Amino acid sequence: MSARILYGKEFAAKIKDSARLEVEELKKNFGVTPGLAVIIVGENPASQVYVRNKHKTCEELGIISKVIALPEDSTKENLLETIDKLNSDKNIHGILVQLPLPAAIKAHSDEILNRIDPLKDVDGFHPENVGNLVIGNPKLVPCTPAGCIEMLDLAGIEIDGKNAVIIGRSNIVGKPLFHLLLARHATVTICHTHTKNLPEIARQADILVAASGKPALITADMVKSGATVIDVGINRIAPKKLVGDVDFDAVKDIAGAITPVPGGVGLLTVAMLMKNVVKAAKLQLED
Ligand code: NAD
């Protein structure tokens, strides 16, 4: 039997529709139009595509979008100053710094990101937001793992009581997803490069999430029959060819549900960013 394919497009459209409604309500009830500022440094072509996509989605939903393009040779101080201004700008509710930063300032990434007001930290990377997530009081949470949870919910896939296995322990995907799944009462295992017996652990999963950045790491023998497989990986294996971390063609005959790459859960990330901008605007109203 072939798995149900979870295409991201329909889920992303639902999330964006709900964000659009919330934007309208904020305008009508409080006279507030949510605003997002994206800081991009240098000329990284992939980053430029991501930033354009975020800008376009903001415009579709009635969110103010400000793109601040800084030159490649910007210093740490230039960035901190830009963030300080946005922190005190009442029309901007969300701030994000597009990563990766150029090599010369990459080492200062944490210091730069931590300068963002936690109430405007729509990427959810600030230690205060990470701490809130860990203690079970989430405020702004990272968009890609939040998209994984949203996709499971919208697809009607139960999380409570299920065995969830995440492959990858990054601060952007694996670790926050661990806490989001735990908060939803899954029994969660997180695997990484030092994990022994990865196939054996993966086979225990009712929900298997691959976020390793390794093409075809997840093969059919690592998947339990009927499991839900969420492929977060985005790997460019040729100039025009993107693949995930899962051997899709083989795994789809074993899994109960599976996300494709491209066209899967990745599409939910920008939609969840829009939800975070709206959430940030609401948090700032309460503040
Ligand atoms: P990362 O490189 O920071 O982390 C990868 C993790 O995978 C590490 O914790 C590592 O221990 C683990 N890992 C790597 N090889 C492994 C192996 N052979 N066995 C077990 N564990 C292994 O990457 P990241 O930022 O978390 O991103 C992971 C993937 O998700 C990438 O392909 C990235 O492009 C993609 N991604 C997609 C989105 C999106 O959809 N919008 C967002 C973020 C990341």
Coordinates of C-alpha atoms and ligand atoms in Angstrom, one line a residue:
M1 CA 0.0 0.0 0.0
S2 CA 1.2 3.5 -0.8
A3 CA 1.4 6.2 1.8
R4 CA -0.8 9.3 2.0
I5 CA 1.3 12.1 0.6
L6 CA 1.3 15.2 2.8
Y7 CA 1.7 18.1 0.3
G8 CA 2.7 21.3 2.0
K9 CA 0.8 23.6 -0.3
E10 CA -2.7 22.9 1.0
F11 CA -1.6 23.1 4.7
A12 CA 0.4 26.3 4.1
A13 CA -2.7 27.9 2.4
K14 CA -4.8 27.1 5.5
I15 CA -2.3 28.6 7.9
K16 CA -1.9 31.7 5.8
D17 CA -5.8 32.1 5.6
S18 CA -5.9 32.0 9.4
A19 CA -3.0 34.5 9.7
R20 CA -4.8 36.8 7.2
L21 CA -8.0 36.7 9.3
E22 CA -6.0 37.5 12.5
V23 CA -4.3 40.5 10.7
E24 CA -7.7 41.8 9.7
E25 CA -8.9 41.5 13.3
L26 CA -5.9 43.3 14.7
K27 CA -6.5 46.1 12.3
K28 CA -10.2 46.3 13.0
N29 CA -10.1 45.9 16.8
F30 CA -6.9 47.6 17.8
G31 CA -5.8 49.7 14.8
V32 CA -2.6 47.7 14.6
T33 CA -1.1 46.4 11.3
P34 CA 1.6 43.8 12.1
G35 CA 5.0 44.6 10.7
L36 CA 8.0 42.4 9.9
A37 CA 11.6 43.6 9.4
V38 CA 14.0 41.3 7.7
I39 CA 17.7 42.2 7.8
I40 CA 19.8 40.6 5.0
V41 CA 23.6 41.1 4.9
G42 CA 25.5 40.6 1.6
E43 CA 24.5 38.9 -1.7
N44 CA 23.9 35.3 -0.8
P45 CA 21.6 34.2 -3.7
A46 CA 19.7 31.6 -1.6
S47 CA 19.1 34.1 1.2
Q48 CA 17.8 36.6 -1.3
V49 CA 15.2 34.1 -2.6
Y50 CA 14.1 33.4 1.0
V51 CA 13.8 37.1 1.8
R52 CA 11.8 37.8 -1.4
N53 CA 9.5 35.0 -0.5
K54 CA 8.9 36.3 3.0
H55 CA 8.3 39.8 1.7
K56 CA 5.8 38.5 -0.9
T57 CA 3.9 36.5 1.7
C58 CA 3.7 39.5 4.0
E59 CA 2.2 41.5 1.2
E60 CA -0.4 38.8 0.4
L61 CA -1.6 38.8 4.0
G62 CA -1.6 42.5 4.7
I63 CA 1.5 42.5 6.9
I64 CA 3.9 45.5 6.6
S65 CA 7.2 44.2 5.3
K66 CA 10.5 46.1 5.6
V67 CA 13.6 44.5 4.0
I68 CA 16.9 46.1 5.2
A69 CA 19.7 45.1 2.9
L70 CA 23.1 45.7 4.4
P71 CA 26.4 45.5 2.5
E72 CA 28.6 42.4 2.7
D73 CA 31.3 44.3 4.7
S74 CA 28.9 45.3 7.5
T75 CA 30.3 45.1 11.0
K76 CA 28.8 43.6 14.1
E77 CA 28.2 47.1 15.3
N78 CA 26.2 48.0 12.1
L79 CA 23.9 45.1 12.8
L80 CA 23.5 45.8 16.5
E81 CA 22.6 49.4 15.7
T82 CA 20.1 48.4 13.1
I83 CA 18.5 45.9 15.5
D84 CA 18.3 48.6 18.3
K85 CA 16.4 50.9 16.0
L86 CA 14.0 48.2 15.0
N87 CA 13.5 47.2 18.7
S88 CA 12.2 50.6 19.4
D89 CA 10.2 51.0 16.2
K90 CA 6.5 50.7 17.3
N91 CA 5.4 49.8 13.7
I92 CA 7.7 46.7 13.6
H93 CA 6.5 43.7 15.6
G94 CA 8.8 41.1 14.2
I95 CA 12.5 41.2 13.5
L96 CA 14.6 38.5 11.8
V97 CA 18.2 38.4 10.7
Q98 CA 18.5 36.2 7.6
L99 CA 21.2 33.5 8.2
P100 CA 23.9 32.7 7.4
L101 CA 25.7 35.9 8.0
P102 CA 28.9 36.6 5.9
A103 CA 32.0 34.8 7.1
A104 CA 33.6 37.9 8.6
I105 CA 30.8 38.3 11.2
K106 CA 29.5 34.8 11.4
A107 CA 31.2 34.2 14.7
H108 CA 29.1 37.0 16.2
S109 CA 25.7 35.4 15.1
D110 CA 24.6 34.6 18.7
E111 CA 25.4 38.1 20.0
I112 CA 23.6 39.6 17.1
L113 CA 20.5 37.4 17.3
N114 CA 20.3 37.9 21.1
R115 CA 20.1 41.6 20.6
I116 CA 16.6 41.2 19.2
D117 CA 13.8 42.1 21.7
P118 CA 12.4 38.6 22.7
L119 CA 8.9 39.9 22.1
K120 CA 9.9 40.7 18.5
D121 CA 12.0 37.5 18.0
V122 CA 9.8 35.9 15.3
D123 CA 12.5 33.2 14.6
G124 CA 12.2 32.1 18.2
F125 CA 16.0 31.7 18.6
H126 CA 16.5 34.1 21.6
P127 CA 17.5 32.3 24.8
E128 CA 14.4 33.7 26.6
N129 CA 12.1 32.2 24.0
V130 CA 14.1 28.9 24.1
G131 CA 13.8 28.9 27.9
N132 CA 10.0 29.5 27.7
L133 CA 9.6 26.6 25.3
V134 CA 11.6 24.3 27.5
I135 CA 9.6 25.1 30.7
G136 CA 6.4 24.5 28.8
N137 CA 5.3 28.2 28.4
P138 CA 6.0 28.8 24.7
K139 CA 5.8 32.3 23.4
L140 CA 7.5 32.6 20.0
V141 CA 8.8 29.3 18.7
P142 CA 11.0 28.4 15.7
C143 CA 8.9 28.3 12.5
T144 CA 10.1 25.0 10.9
P145 CA 9.5 22.7 13.9
A146 CA 6.2 24.6 14.6
G147 CA 5.3 23.8 11.0
C148 CA 5.8 20.1 11.6
I149 CA 3.3 20.2 14.5
E150 CA 0.8 22.2 12.5
M151 CA 1.1 19.8 9.6
L152 CA 0.4 16.8 11.9
D153 CA -2.6 18.6 13.4
L154 CA -4.1 19.7 10.1
A155 CA -3.6 16.2 8.7
G156 CA -5.4 14.8 11.7
I157 CA -2.4 12.7 12.8
E158 CA -2.5 12.0 16.6
I159 CA 0.6 13.0 18.6
D160 CA -0.5 12.2 22.2
G161 CA 1.0 8.9 23.4
K162 CA 2.9 8.2 20.2
N163 CA 6.6 7.3 19.8
A164 CA 8.3 10.2 18.0
V165 CA 11.9 9.9 16.8
I166 CA 13.7 13.0 15.5
I167 CA 16.9 12.7 13.6
G168 CA 19.0 15.8 14.1
R169 CA 19.6 17.9 17.3
S170 CA 20.1 21.5 15.9
N171 CA 18.8 24.5 17.7
I172 CA 16.7 25.4 14.7
V173 CA 14.9 22.2 14.1
G174 CA 15.6 19.1 16.2
K175 CA 15.8 20.5 19.7
P176 CA 12.7 22.8 19.6
L177 CA 10.8 20.0 17.9
F178 CA 11.7 17.7 20.8
H179 CA 10.1 20.1 23.2
L180 CA 7.0 20.8 21.0
L181 CA 6.3 17.0 20.7
L182 CA 6.9 16.5 24.4
A183 CA 4.4 19.2 25.2
R184 CA 1.9 17.3 23.1
H185 CA 2.6 14.2 25.2
A186 CA 4.6 12.1 22.7
T187 CA 7.4 9.9 23.9
V188 CA 10.3 11.6 22.1
T189 CA 13.7 10.3 21.2
I190 CA 16.3 12.5 19.5
C191 CA 19.1 11.0 17.4
H192 CA 22.3 12.5 16.1
T193 CA 25.7 11.6 14.7
H194 CA 26.8 9.8 17.8
T195 CA 23.6 7.6 18.1
K196 CA 24.2 3.9 18.0
N197 CA 21.7 1.7 16.2
L198 CA 19.9 4.5 14.3
P199 CA 17.8 2.1 12.2
E200 CA 16.6 0.2 15.2
I201 CA 15.5 3.4 17.0
A202 CA 14.0 4.8 13.9
R203 CA 11.9 1.6 13.5
Q204 CA 10.2 2.3 16.9
A205 CA 8.8 5.6 15.6
D206 CA 5.1 6.2 15.0
I207 CA 6.2 9.7 13.9
L208 CA 9.7 9.9 12.3
V209 CA 11.1 13.3 11.6
A210 CA 14.3 13.5 9.5
A211 CA 16.3 16.8 10.0
S212 CA 19.8 15.7 9.3
G213 CA 20.7 17.3 6.0
K214 CA 21.9 13.9 4.7
P215 CA 20.2 12.8 1.4
A216 CA 18.7 9.3 1.6
L217 CA 19.7 8.8 5.2
I218 CA 16.3 7.3 5.9
T219 CA 15.9 4.0 4.0
A220 CA 12.8 1.8 3.9
D221 CA 14.3 -0.7 6.5
M222 CA 14.3 2.1 9.1
V223 CA 10.6 2.8 8.9
K224 CA 7.8 1.0 10.7
S225 CA 4.8 0.0 8.6
G226 CA 2.2 2.7 8.8
A227 CA 4.5 5.4 10.4
T228 CA 4.2 9.1 9.6
V229 CA 7.4 10.3 8.1
I230 CA 8.2 14.1 8.1
D231 CA 11.1 15.0 5.9
V232 CA 12.6 18.4 7.0
G233 CA 15.8 18.0 5.0
I234 CA 16.5 20.2 2.0
N235 CA 19.6 19.0 0.2
R236 CA 20.8 20.4 -3.2
I237 CA 22.3 17.4 -5.0
A238 CA 22.5 19.1 -8.4
P239 CA 22.0 22.8 -9.6
K240 CA 18.3 22.2 -10.1
K241 CA 17.7 19.1 -7.9
L242 CA 16.6 19.3 -4.3
V243 CA 16.0 16.2 -2.2
G244 CA 15.2 15.5 1.4
D245 CA 16.7 13.1 4.0
V246 CA 14.3 10.3 3.1
D247 CA 14.5 7.8 0.3
F248 CA 11.0 8.9 -0.7
D249 CA 10.3 6.3 -3.5
A250 CA 11.1 3.3 -1.2
V251 CA 9.7 4.7 2.0
K252 CA 6.3 5.7 0.6
D253 CA 5.4 2.0 0.2
I254 CA 5.9 1.4 3.9
A255 CA 4.9 4.6 5.6
G256 CA 1.3 5.5 6.4
A257 CA 1.9 9.2 5.5
I258 CA 4.9 11.0 4.2
T259 CA 6.0 14.5 3.2
P260 CA 7.7 15.0 -0.2
V261 CA 10.8 17.3 -0.8
P262 CA 10.3 19.7 -2.4
G263 CA 6.7 20.6 -1.8
G264 CA 6.4 19.2 1.7
V265 CA 6.7 20.6 5.2
G266 CA 9.2 23.2 4.1
L267 CA 6.3 25.2 2.6
L268 CA 4.9 25.6 6.1
T269 CA 7.9 27.5 7.5
V270 CA 7.0 30.9 5.9
A271 CA 3.4 30.4 6.8
M272 CA 4.4 29.8 10.4
L273 CA 6.6 32.9 10.3
M274 CA 3.5 34.9 9.4
K275 CA 1.6 33.4 12.4
N276 CA 4.6 34.4 14.6
V277 CA 4.5 38.0 13.3
V278 CA 0.8 38.2 14.3
K279 CA 1.5 36.5 17.6
A280 CA 4.3 39.0 18.3
A281 CA 2.0 41.9 17.6
K282 CA -0.5 40.4 20.1
L283 CA 2.1 39.8 22.7
Q284 CA 3.2 43.5 22.3
L285 CA -0.4 44.7 22.8
E286 CA -0.5 42.8 26.1
D287 CA 2.9 44.1 27.2
Ligands
NAD1 P1 22.3 21.0 11.1 O1 23.4 20.6 10.2 O2 22.5 22.1 12.1 O3 22.0 19.7 12.0 C1 21.9 18.4 11.5 C2 21.7 17.4 12.6 O4 21.6 16.1 12.1 C3 22.9 17.4 13.6 O5 22.3 17.4 14.9 C4 23.5 16.0 13.4 O6 24.0 15.4 14.6 C5 22.4 15.2 12.7 N1 22.9 14.3 11.8 C6 23.7 14.5 10.7 N2 24.0 13.4 10.0 C7 23.5 12.4 10.8 C8 23.5 11.0 10.6 N3 24.2 10.4 9.6 N4 22.9 10.2 11.6 C9 22.3 10.8 12.6 N5 22.2 12.2 12.8 C10 22.8 12.9 11.9 O7 21.0 21.1 10.2 P2 19.6 21.9 10.5 O8 19.8 23.3 10.4 O9 18.9 21.3 11.7 O10 18.8 21.4 9.2 C11 18.6 20.0 8.9 C12 18.0 19.9 7.5 O11 16.8 20.6 7.5 C13 18.9 20.5 6.4 O12 18.7 19.8 5.2 C14 18.2 21.9 6.2 O13 18.4 22.4 4.9 C15 16.8 21.6 6.5 N6 16.0 22.7 7.0 C16 14.8 23.0 6.3 C17 14.1 24.1 6.7 C18 12.8 24.4 6.1 O14 12.1 23.5 5.6 N7 12.3 25.5 5.9 C19 14.5 24.9 7.8 C20 15.7 24.6 8.5 C21 16.4 23.5 8.0

